[in-house]
Coordinates of C-alpha atoms in Angstrom, one line a residue:
Chain I
M1 CA 16.3 37.7 17.6
S2 CA 16.2 38.9 13.9
L3 CA 14.8 36.3 11.6
A4 CA 15.5 35.6 8.0
L5 CA 12.2 33.8 7.6
E6 CA 9.2 33.3 9.8
T7 CA 6.0 31.5 8.7
I8 CA 3.0 31.2 10.9
D9 CA 0.3 28.6 10.1
L10 CA 0.9 28.8 6.3
C11 CA -1.7 26.9 4.3
Y12 CA -2.0 26.7 0.6
S13 CA -4.3 24.7 -1.7
Y14 CA -4.6 24.5 -5.5
D15 CA -8.0 25.2 -6.9
N16 CA -9.4 24.9 -3.3
K17 CA -9.0 21.2 -3.6
R18 CA -5.5 19.7 -3.3
S19 CA -3.9 20.9 -0.1
A20 CA -0.2 21.6 -0.8
L21 CA 0.7 23.2 2.6
K22 CA -0.9 22.5 5.9
N23 CA -0.2 24.9 8.9
V24 CA 3.5 25.3 8.3
S25 CA 5.2 27.3 11.0
L26 CA 8.9 27.8 11.2
Q27 CA 11.6 30.3 12.1
V28 CA 15.1 30.7 10.7
P29 CA 17.5 33.2 12.3
L30 CA 19.3 35.7 10.0
H31 CA 22.7 34.6 8.6
K32 CA 21.7 30.9 9.0
S33 CA 20.7 28.4 6.3
L34 CA 17.5 26.4 6.1
A35 CA 17.1 23.4 3.9
I36 CA 13.5 22.3 3.0
L37 CA 13.7 18.6 2.3
G38 CA 10.9 16.5 1.0
P39 CA 9.9 14.1 -1.8
N40 CA 8.3 15.3 -5.0
G41 CA 4.8 16.7 -4.2
G42 CA 5.8 17.3 -0.6
G43 CA 5.1 21.0 -0.8
K44 CA 8.7 22.3 -1.1
T45 CA 8.1 24.2 -4.4
T46 CA 4.8 25.7 -3.1
L47 CA 6.6 27.0 0.0
F48 CA 9.4 28.4 -2.3
R49 CA 6.9 30.1 -4.6
L50 CA 5.2 31.7 -1.6
I51 CA 8.3 33.1 0.0
S52 CA 9.7 34.2 -3.4
T53 CA 6.5 36.3 -3.9
L54 CA 5.6 34.3 -7.1
S55 CA 2.4 33.0 -5.5
Q56 CA 0.1 34.9 -3.2
L57 CA -0.5 33.8 0.4
Q58 CA -3.9 32.2 1.0
E59 CA -3.8 31.6 4.7
G60 CA -1.3 32.3 7.5
Q61 CA 1.5 34.8 7.6
A62 CA 5.1 35.0 6.3
F63 CA 7.8 37.4 7.1
L64 CA 11.1 37.7 5.2
A65 CA 13.9 39.6 7.0
G66 CA 11.2 41.0 9.2
L67 CA 9.0 42.2 6.3
D68 CA 5.5 41.0 5.8
I69 CA 5.4 39.2 2.5
C70 CA 1.7 40.2 1.9
K71 CA 2.0 43.9 2.8
K72 CA 5.5 44.8 1.7
E73 CA 6.0 42.8 -1.4
D74 CA 8.2 45.4 -3.1
E75 CA 10.6 45.7 -0.1
V76 CA 10.7 41.9 0.2
R77 CA 11.7 41.6 -3.4
R78 CA 14.6 44.0 -2.8
V79 CA 16.1 41.9 0.0
L80 CA 15.6 38.6 -1.8
G81 CA 17.9 36.9 -4.2
V82 CA 16.3 34.0 -6.1
V83 CA 17.7 31.0 -7.9
F84 CA 15.0 29.0 -9.7
Q85 CA 15.0 25.3 -10.5
S86 CA 14.5 26.1 -14.2
P87 CA 17.0 28.4 -15.7
S88 CA 16.1 32.1 -15.7
L89 CA 18.9 33.3 -17.9
D90 CA 18.4 34.5 -21.4
T91 CA 20.3 32.0 -23.4
K92 CA 20.7 34.3 -26.4
L93 CA 22.5 36.9 -24.4
T94 CA 26.1 36.8 -23.1
V95 CA 27.0 36.2 -19.5
E96 CA 27.8 39.9 -19.0
E97 CA 24.6 41.0 -20.8
N98 CA 22.5 38.8 -18.6
L99 CA 24.1 40.3 -15.5
I100 CA 23.8 43.9 -16.6
H101 CA 20.1 43.2 -17.4
Q102 CA 19.6 41.8 -13.9
G103 CA 21.4 44.8 -12.3
H104 CA 19.1 47.1 -14.2
L105 CA 16.0 45.3 -12.9
Y106 CA 17.2 46.0 -9.4
G107 CA 18.0 49.6 -10.1
L108 CA 21.8 49.2 -10.4
S109 CA 23.5 50.8 -13.3
G110 CA 26.6 52.4 -14.7
K111 CA 30.2 51.9 -13.5
S112 CA 29.3 50.6 -10.1
L113 CA 27.2 47.8 -11.7
R114 CA 30.1 47.0 -14.0
N115 CA 32.5 46.8 -11.2
L116 CA 30.2 44.6 -9.2
I117 CA 29.8 42.3 -12.1
S118 CA 33.6 42.1 -12.6
E119 CA 34.1 41.3 -8.9
F120 CA 31.6 38.5 -8.9
L121 CA 32.9 37.0 -12.2
E122 CA 36.4 37.0 -10.8
K123 CA 35.3 35.4 -7.6
F124 CA 33.2 32.7 -9.4
H125 CA 36.0 32.0 -11.9
L126 CA 33.9 33.2 -14.9
S127 CA 35.9 36.3 -16.0
E128 CA 37.1 34.6 -19.1
R129 CA 33.6 33.5 -20.1
K130 CA 31.8 36.9 -19.7
K131 CA 31.5 37.4 -23.5
D132 CA 30.2 33.9 -24.1
I133 CA 26.6 33.4 -25.2
V134 CA 24.9 31.6 -22.3
Q135 CA 23.6 28.8 -24.4
N136 CA 27.2 27.7 -25.1
L137 CA 28.0 27.2 -21.4
S138 CA 27.9 23.9 -19.5
G139 CA 25.2 23.2 -17.0
G140 CA 27.5 23.9 -14.1
L141 CA 28.7 27.2 -15.4
K142 CA 25.1 28.3 -16.2
R143 CA 24.2 27.6 -12.6
R144 CA 27.1 29.7 -11.4
V145 CA 25.9 32.6 -13.5
E146 CA 22.4 32.1 -12.0
L147 CA 23.9 32.4 -8.6
I148 CA 25.7 35.6 -9.4
R149 CA 22.4 36.9 -10.9
A150 CA 20.7 36.3 -7.6
L151 CA 23.5 37.8 -5.5
L152 CA 24.2 40.9 -7.6
H153 CA 22.0 43.3 -5.6
Q154 CA 23.4 41.9 -2.3
P155 CA 20.3 40.3 -0.9
K156 CA 19.8 39.6 2.8
V157 CA 18.2 36.3 2.0
L158 CA 19.1 34.0 -0.8
I159 CA 16.5 31.4 -1.7
L160 CA 17.1 28.5 -4.1
D161 CA 14.7 25.9 -5.5
E162 CA 16.5 22.6 -6.1
P163 CA 19.3 24.5 -7.7
T164 CA 21.5 21.6 -8.5
T165 CA 19.0 19.6 -10.5
G166 CA 20.7 18.0 -13.5
L167 CA 24.3 18.8 -12.3
D168 CA 27.0 16.1 -12.0
P169 CA 28.4 15.5 -8.4
S170 CA 31.5 17.7 -8.9
A171 CA 29.5 20.6 -10.3
R172 CA 27.0 20.2 -7.5
R173 CA 29.8 20.3 -4.9
E174 CA 31.4 23.4 -6.4
F175 CA 28.0 25.1 -6.5
W176 CA 27.3 24.5 -2.8
D177 CA 30.8 25.6 -1.8
L178 CA 30.2 28.9 -3.5
V179 CA 26.8 29.3 -1.7
Q180 CA 28.4 28.5 1.6
E181 CA 31.3 30.9 1.0
T182 CA 28.8 33.7 0.3
Q183 CA 26.9 32.9 3.4
K184 CA 30.0 33.1 5.5
E185 CA 31.5 36.2 3.9
K186 CA 28.5 38.3 3.4
G187 CA 26.3 36.9 6.2
T188 CA 23.5 36.1 3.6
S189 CA 20.8 33.9 4.9
V190 CA 20.3 30.9 2.6
I191 CA 17.0 29.0 2.2
Y192 CA 16.9 26.1 -0.2
T193 CA 14.7 23.2 -1.2
T194 CA 16.2 19.8 -2.0
H195 CA 15.3 16.2 -2.3
L196 CA 18.9 15.1 -1.7
F197 CA 19.9 14.1 1.8
E198 CA 23.6 15.0 1.2
E199 CA 22.6 18.5 0.3
A200 CA 20.2 18.8 3.3
E201 CA 23.1 17.9 5.6
R202 CA 24.9 21.1 4.8
C203 CA 22.2 23.3 6.4
D204 CA 22.0 24.9 9.9
Q205 CA 18.3 24.2 10.1
L206 CA 16.3 21.5 8.4
A207 CA 12.6 21.4 7.7
I208 CA 11.1 18.1 6.4
L209 CA 7.9 18.5 4.5
D210 CA 5.7 15.5 3.7
S211 CA 2.4 15.8 1.9
G212 CA 2.3 19.5 2.8
E213 CA 3.0 19.0 6.5
L214 CA 6.1 20.0 8.4
V215 CA 7.0 16.7 10.0
A216 CA 10.4 17.7 11.4
F217 CA 12.2 20.9 12.1
G218 CA 15.6 21.4 13.8
S219 CA 19.3 21.1 13.1
P220 CA 20.4 17.9 11.3
D221 CA 22.2 16.8 14.4
E222 CA 19.2 17.4 16.7
L223 CA 17.0 15.5 14.3
T224 CA 19.3 12.5 13.9
S225 CA 20.0 12.3 17.6
E226 CA 16.2 12.0 18.2
I227 CA 16.6 8.4 16.8
G228 CA 18.7 7.6 19.8
G229 CA 20.5 4.4 18.7
N230 CA 22.6 3.4 15.8
I231 CA 21.3 2.0 12.5
L232 CA 22.2 -1.5 11.5
S233 CA 21.9 -1.9 7.8
I234 CA 21.8 -5.4 6.4
K235 CA 22.1 -6.4 2.8
S236 CA 20.9 -9.8 1.8
K237 CA 19.8 -11.6 -1.4
N238 CA 16.6 -12.8 0.4
F239 CA 16.0 -9.7 2.5
H240 CA 12.2 -10.2 2.7
S241 CA 12.5 -13.6 4.3
L242 CA 15.4 -12.5 6.5
K243 CA 13.4 -9.5 7.7
E244 CA 10.5 -11.8 8.7
K245 CA 12.9 -14.2 10.5
I246 CA 14.6 -11.4 12.5
E247 CA 11.3 -9.8 13.5
K248 CA 9.9 -13.2 14.5
E249 CA 12.8 -14.7 16.2
M250 CA 14.6 -11.7 17.7
K251 CA 11.5 -9.5 18.2
L252 CA 13.2 -6.5 16.6
S253 CA 11.4 -4.0 14.4
C254 CA 12.9 -3.9 10.9
R255 CA 12.4 -1.6 8.0
V256 CA 13.2 -2.3 4.3
V257 CA 14.8 0.7 2.7
H258 CA 15.8 0.3 -1.0
D259 CA 17.0 -3.3 -0.9
S260 CA 18.4 -3.4 2.6
I261 CA 17.0 -4.1 6.1
R262 CA 17.4 -1.3 8.6
I263 CA 17.2 -1.9 12.4
E264 CA 17.5 0.8 15.0
T265 CA 19.6 -0.6 17.8
N266 CA 21.5 0.5 20.9
N267 CA 22.6 -2.9 21.9
N268 CA 25.8 -4.4 20.7
S269 CA 24.8 -7.9 21.7
E270 CA 21.8 -7.7 19.3
V271 CA 24.2 -6.9 16.5
E272 CA 26.5 -9.8 17.4
S273 CA 23.7 -12.3 17.7
I274 CA 22.2 -11.2 14.3
F275 CA 25.7 -11.7 12.8
Q276 CA 26.1 -15.2 14.3
K277 CA 22.5 -16.4 13.7
Y278 CA 22.1 -15.4 10.1
Q279 CA 25.7 -15.4 8.9
N280 CA 24.8 -17.5 5.9
D281 CA 22.0 -15.1 4.8
L282 CA 24.2 -11.9 5.0
E283 CA 25.9 -10.1 2.2
S284 CA 27.0 -7.2 4.2
V285 CA 26.3 -5.6 7.6
T286 CA 26.9 -1.9 8.4
L287 CA 26.6 -0.2 11.7
S288 CA 26.3 3.5 11.5
K289 CA 25.0 6.7 13.0
P290 CA 21.4 7.5 11.9
T291 CA 21.1 9.6 8.7
L292 CA 18.5 12.1 7.6
E293 CA 16.9 9.4 5.6
D294 CA 16.3 7.5 8.8
V295 CA 14.8 10.6 10.3
Y296 CA 12.5 10.9 7.3
I297 CA 11.4 7.2 7.7
L298 CA 10.9 7.7 11.4
K299 CA 8.8 10.8 11.0
T300 CA 6.7 9.7 8.1
G301 CA 6.7 5.9 8.2
K302 CA 7.5 6.0 4.5
N303 CA 10.4 5.2 2.3
F304 CA 11.7 8.4 0.8
I305 CA 12.1 7.0 -2.8
A306 CA 8.7 5.4 -2.8
A307 CA 7.2 8.7 -1.5
S308 CA 8.9 10.6 -4.3
N309 CA 7.4 8.3 -6.9
Chain N
M1 CA 13.8 56.2 -12.3
N2 CA 13.5 52.5 -11.8
L3 CA 10.6 52.4 -14.2
I4 CA 12.7 53.9 -16.9
L5 CA 15.8 51.7 -16.2
A6 CA 13.7 48.5 -16.1
T7 CA 11.8 49.5 -19.3
Y8 CA 15.1 50.3 -21.0
T9 CA 16.7 47.0 -20.1
L10 CA 13.6 45.0 -21.2
W11 CA 13.5 46.9 -24.5
L12 CA 17.3 46.4 -25.1
R13 CA 16.9 42.7 -24.5
E14 CA 14.1 42.5 -27.1
V15 CA 16.2 44.3 -29.7
V16 CA 19.4 42.3 -29.0
R17 CA 17.6 39.0 -29.1
F18 CA 15.9 40.0 -32.4
A19 CA 19.2 40.9 -34.0
R20 CA 20.8 37.6 -32.9
Q21 CA 18.1 35.5 -34.4
R22 CA 18.9 35.8 -38.1
N23 CA 15.9 33.7 -39.3
R24 CA 13.6 36.1 -37.5
V25 CA 15.2 39.1 -39.2
I26 CA 15.1 37.6 -42.6
G27 CA 11.6 36.1 -42.2
A28 CA 10.1 39.3 -40.8
F29 CA 11.3 41.4 -43.8
A30 CA 11.1 38.9 -46.6
Q31 CA 7.5 37.8 -46.1
P32 CA 5.8 41.1 -46.6
V33 CA 8.0 41.9 -49.5
I34 CA 7.1 38.7 -51.2
F35 CA 3.5 39.2 -50.4
W36 CA 3.5 42.7 -51.9
I37 CA 5.4 41.8 -55.1
L38 CA 3.4 38.6 -55.8
I39 CA -0.1 39.6 -54.9
G40 CA 0.5 43.2 -56.0
S41 CA 1.7 42.1 -59.5
G42 CA -1.1 39.6 -59.8
M43 CA -3.8 42.1 -59.0
N44 CA -2.3 45.1 -60.7
S45 CA -4.0 44.7 -64.0
S46 CA -7.5 43.9 -62.7
F47 CA -7.7 46.5 -60.0
Q48 CA -10.3 49.2 -60.5
A49 CA -11.7 51.4 -57.8
K50 CA -13.9 54.3 -58.5
E51 CA -12.4 56.6 -55.9
L52 CA -8.9 55.7 -56.7
A53 CA -8.5 56.6 -60.3
G54 CA -4.9 56.5 -61.4
V55 CA -3.7 54.5 -58.4
S56 CA -2.2 51.2 -59.3
Y57 CA -2.8 48.1 -57.1
M58 CA 0.9 48.0 -56.1
E59 CA 0.5 51.5 -54.8
Y60 CA -2.8 50.8 -53.1
F61 CA -1.5 47.7 -51.5
Y62 CA 1.7 49.4 -50.3
P63 CA 0.4 51.0 -47.1
G64 CA -1.4 47.8 -46.4
I65 CA 1.9 46.0 -46.4
I66 CA 3.4 48.5 -44.0
L67 CA 0.4 47.7 -41.8
M68 CA 1.1 44.0 -42.2
I69 CA 4.8 44.6 -41.2
V70 CA 3.8 46.6 -38.1
L71 CA 1.0 44.1 -37.2
F72 CA 3.1 41.0 -37.4
T73 CA 6.3 42.5 -36.0
S74 CA 4.4 43.9 -33.0
I75 CA 2.5 40.7 -32.4
F76 CA 5.5 38.4 -33.0
S77 CA 7.5 40.4 -30.5
T78 CA 5.0 39.5 -27.8
I79 CA 5.3 35.7 -28.5
T80 CA 8.5 35.9 -26.5
I81 CA 6.2 36.3 -23.4
I82 CA 5.1 32.7 -23.8
E83 CA 8.7 31.6 -24.6
D84 CA 10.0 33.6 -21.5
R85 CA 7.5 31.8 -19.3
K86 CA 8.4 28.4 -20.7
T87 CA 12.1 28.9 -20.4
G88 CA 11.9 30.4 -16.9
F89 CA 13.2 33.9 -17.8
M90 CA 10.0 35.6 -16.9
Q91 CA 10.0 34.3 -13.3
G92 CA 13.3 36.2 -12.8
V93 CA 11.6 39.4 -13.9
L94 CA 8.5 38.8 -11.8
V95 CA 10.4 38.5 -8.5
A96 CA 12.4 41.7 -9.2
P97 CA 11.2 44.9 -7.5
L98 CA 10.0 46.7 -10.6
S99 CA 6.8 48.2 -11.6
R100 CA 4.6 45.9 -13.6
S101 CA 4.0 48.7 -16.1
S102 CA 7.6 48.5 -17.1
I103 CA 7.1 44.8 -18.2
V104 CA 4.4 46.0 -20.6
L105 CA 6.3 49.2 -21.6
G106 CA 9.5 47.2 -22.3
K107 CA 7.6 44.9 -24.6
V108 CA 5.9 47.8 -26.3
A109 CA 9.1 49.7 -26.8
G110 CA 10.7 46.6 -28.2
G111 CA 7.7 46.1 -30.6
I112 CA 7.9 49.7 -31.7
S113 CA 11.6 49.6 -32.4
L114 CA 11.4 46.5 -34.5
S115 CA 8.4 47.7 -36.4
L116 CA 10.1 51.0 -37.2
L117 CA 13.3 49.2 -38.3
Q118 CA 11.4 46.9 -40.7
S119 CA 9.1 49.5 -42.0
I120 CA 12.0 51.8 -42.8
L121 CA 13.7 49.0 -44.7
F122 CA 10.5 48.4 -46.7
L123 CA 10.3 52.1 -47.5
A124 CA 13.3 51.6 -49.7
F125 CA 10.8 50.4 -52.3
I126 CA 9.5 53.9 -52.7
L127 CA 12.6 54.7 -54.6
T128 CA 11.7 52.0 -57.2
P129 CA 9.4 52.6 -60.2
M130 CA 6.9 50.1 -58.8
V131 CA 5.2 53.0 -56.9
H132 CA 4.8 56.7 -57.6
F133 CA 4.3 58.4 -54.3
D134 CA 5.0 62.1 -53.9
F135 CA 7.0 61.4 -50.7
S136 CA 8.7 64.2 -48.8
L137 CA 10.7 64.3 -45.6
F138 CA 7.6 65.5 -43.8
S139 CA 5.7 62.4 -45.1
F140 CA 8.5 60.3 -43.7
F141 CA 8.3 61.8 -40.2
L142 CA 4.5 61.7 -40.3
L143 CA 4.8 58.0 -41.2
L144 CA 7.3 57.3 -38.4
L145 CA 4.9 58.9 -35.9
C146 CA 2.0 56.8 -37.3
I147 CA 4.0 53.6 -37.1
I148 CA 4.9 54.3 -33.5
G149 CA 1.2 54.8 -32.6
L150 CA 0.1 51.7 -34.6
S151 CA 2.8 49.5 -33.0
F152 CA 2.0 50.7 -29.6
G153 CA -1.6 49.6 -29.9
L154 CA -0.8 46.3 -31.6
T155 CA 2.0 45.3 -29.2
T156 CA -0.2 45.9 -26.2
L157 CA -2.9 43.9 -28.0
G158 CA -0.2 41.2 -28.4
V159 CA 0.6 41.3 -24.7
L160 CA -3.1 40.9 -23.9
I161 CA -3.3 37.8 -26.0
A162 CA 0.1 36.3 -25.0
W163 CA 0.1 36.9 -21.3
P164 CA -2.6 34.3 -20.3
M165 CA -1.4 31.8 -23.0
D166 CA 0.7 28.8 -22.2
S167 CA 1.5 27.6 -25.7
I168 CA 2.9 29.1 -28.8
Q169 CA 0.7 26.9 -30.9
G170 CA -2.4 28.4 -29.2
Y171 CA -1.0 31.9 -30.1
H172 CA -0.6 30.9 -33.8
A173 CA -4.2 29.7 -33.8
I174 CA -5.3 33.2 -32.5
M175 CA -3.2 34.7 -35.2
S176 CA -4.9 32.8 -38.0
V177 CA -8.5 33.3 -36.8
F178 CA -8.3 36.8 -35.3
L179 CA -5.3 38.8 -36.3
F180 CA -5.0 37.9 -40.0
P181 CA -8.7 38.6 -40.6
L182 CA -8.2 42.0 -38.7
W183 CA -5.6 42.8 -41.4
I184 CA -7.6 41.5 -44.3
F185 CA -10.7 43.5 -43.2
S186 CA -8.9 46.7 -42.6
G187 CA -8.9 47.8 -46.2
A188 CA -5.4 46.7 -46.7
A189 CA -6.2 44.3 -49.6
F190 CA -9.4 45.9 -50.9
P191 CA -11.1 49.2 -50.3
V192 CA -13.8 49.6 -47.7
E193 CA -16.0 51.5 -50.1
G194 CA -18.1 49.3 -52.3
T195 CA -18.3 46.4 -49.8
P196 CA -21.6 44.9 -48.7
A197 CA -23.2 46.9 -45.8
W198 CA -22.6 44.3 -43.1
L199 CA -18.9 44.1 -44.1
Y200 CA -18.7 47.9 -44.2
Y201 CA -19.7 48.1 -40.6
V202 CA -17.4 45.3 -39.5
M203 CA -14.5 47.1 -41.2
Q204 CA -15.4 50.4 -39.7
A205 CA -15.4 48.8 -36.2
N206 CA -12.0 47.3 -36.9
P207 CA -9.3 49.5 -35.3
L208 CA -6.8 48.5 -38.0
T209 CA -9.1 50.1 -40.6
H210 CA -8.5 53.4 -38.8
G211 CA -4.8 52.6 -38.4
L212 CA -4.5 52.0 -42.1
S213 CA -6.3 55.3 -42.9
L214 CA -3.7 57.1 -40.9
L215 CA -0.9 55.3 -42.8
R216 CA -2.5 56.1 -46.1
Y217 CA -2.9 59.7 -45.1
C218 CA 0.9 60.0 -44.6
F219 CA 1.3 59.3 -48.4
Y220 CA -1.6 61.5 -49.6
Y221 CA -1.9 64.2 -47.0
H222 CA -1.1 66.9 -49.4
Q223 CA -3.7 66.0 -51.9
E224 CA -7.4 65.9 -50.8
T225 CA -8.7 62.6 -52.1
A226 CA -12.3 61.7 -52.2
Y227 CA -11.9 58.8 -49.9
L228 CA -9.4 60.3 -47.4
S229 CA -10.7 63.6 -46.1
F230 CA -9.1 65.2 -43.1
S231 CA -12.4 64.9 -41.1
E232 CA -12.3 61.1 -41.6
I233 CA -8.7 61.1 -40.4
Q234 CA -9.5 63.0 -37.3
F235 CA -12.1 60.4 -36.4
S236 CA -9.5 57.6 -37.1
I237 CA -7.0 59.3 -34.8
V238 CA -9.4 59.4 -31.9
Y239 CA -10.7 55.9 -32.6
F240 CA -7.2 54.4 -32.7
A241 CA -5.9 56.5 -29.7
V242 CA -8.8 55.2 -27.6
F243 CA -8.0 51.6 -28.8
C244 CA -4.3 52.1 -27.7
L245 CA -5.3 53.5 -24.3
L246 CA -7.8 50.8 -23.5
T247 CA -5.5 47.9 -24.6
F248 CA -2.6 49.4 -22.6
L249 CA -4.6 49.9 -19.4
W250 CA -6.0 46.4 -19.7
A251 CA -2.6 44.9 -20.3
V252 CA -1.1 46.6 -17.3
K253 CA -4.0 45.5 -15.2
M254 CA -3.6 41.9 -16.4
V255 CA 0.2 41.9 -15.7
K256 CA -0.3 43.4 -12.3
K257 CA -2.9 40.9 -11.3
S258 CA -1.0 37.8 -12.4
R259 CA 2.1 36.2 -10.9

């Protein structure tokens, strides 16, 4: 099977002290997408920097589209398209100038480069803005230009580091639609880091990183089905005391996530009896399929937001 | 081929960015002119140097100002390295499959172009009665060649300083304590001859002293002056060429090693 990315026992530490990645091993087939999910400081960006060739491997091995990242750095760079979290466009240049510059860096030039740029601008609905100086574009449009920049040389693997940071929900949705369209049309493999569960749900394979360790790896469906039951989410004004009551009286294990109580259950009678017994304490009760946030809590024993902070 | 294309595009970006930042264009040209006119006029009446009989201070100072233009334009053009790192532009260049030499060459080519442009603008003052040079077309081409060489060395020096830096403020500090003294002690503002022995040797070791000798030579090559003989110039050419080569090799090595 051809792989877009393979890492074997990848370890990385800063100044030989703080360990940022611990024995991370994963495989992603070509043409598929991988989301790397984790809280801030989880090791996502370190992994991104290693596979984008911005940092040098310390321990372990990594292969991108079958190429050894250590030994074939130049070839790896050719098959890789990168979208960074911080903008990498020159804000003093126009959209078109930025793209021409990018093409030149990858050995593209002349009429073929101009045609390629026109095609992308058309497809990404930016043709009318090509003469605009980048600093005058909105955040969403700038990100679209960044995406074209990364795709211009038709990479086999596109990697993105939290690419929608700072975008409003509609711009975020538009951005991901374009990424998915490209994946579908060109067969580009997509690897992205995110700390948003709704973005992570869009992937074929999901890797959850926590304190540098790979705590879960699989498709989102596989991971959520590991939980087994459904999730009962209860909102209450006195959720701390209600949690204690449920744990004591019904012998159920409860978790507090944000300001709600979450209980893993497979048993409808448990749901009914909670509803009857504590009716006066309840503000709302939701029974739903487990989410990736539940997977994260199950695998790490931590609340995602608390871990991020 | 890729090296040339990458160098070309990095050079073009430098030039376009410079042209779009009007403050930079005005500041880079106005400062040396003001310096030359104010200091030159102030010192003109009190300037006396044995070896330079008949040369006014405005005239003596003129090549020094060209050196200042080349020094500051070259060095300032590398400040963008720090800016590019901060804004994120550099990471896009670093993950591209291009030779690391082209990053240095692109910067150097940018520095040379801007230095040439500004020096040529300043050369317009030759046409005014403030100086009396016997300036020919040959002098002009010699001068262009000299500016290219000087700017090459100084831009690579700038790359060496800017590459490991993470703040523009830090770079300005280096400019005040290192680069400005380099200019002052090059013979730009006062002649090397007649200085105390210790200062004489410091000035002789300064690559800019030799760079300045080359600049002066472009104005006086046709008349043998006591203080600017051809043998001295030969030494300066070698000294400055070695300086350029060393800084370039060091800069390429540094850029290759870093990520």
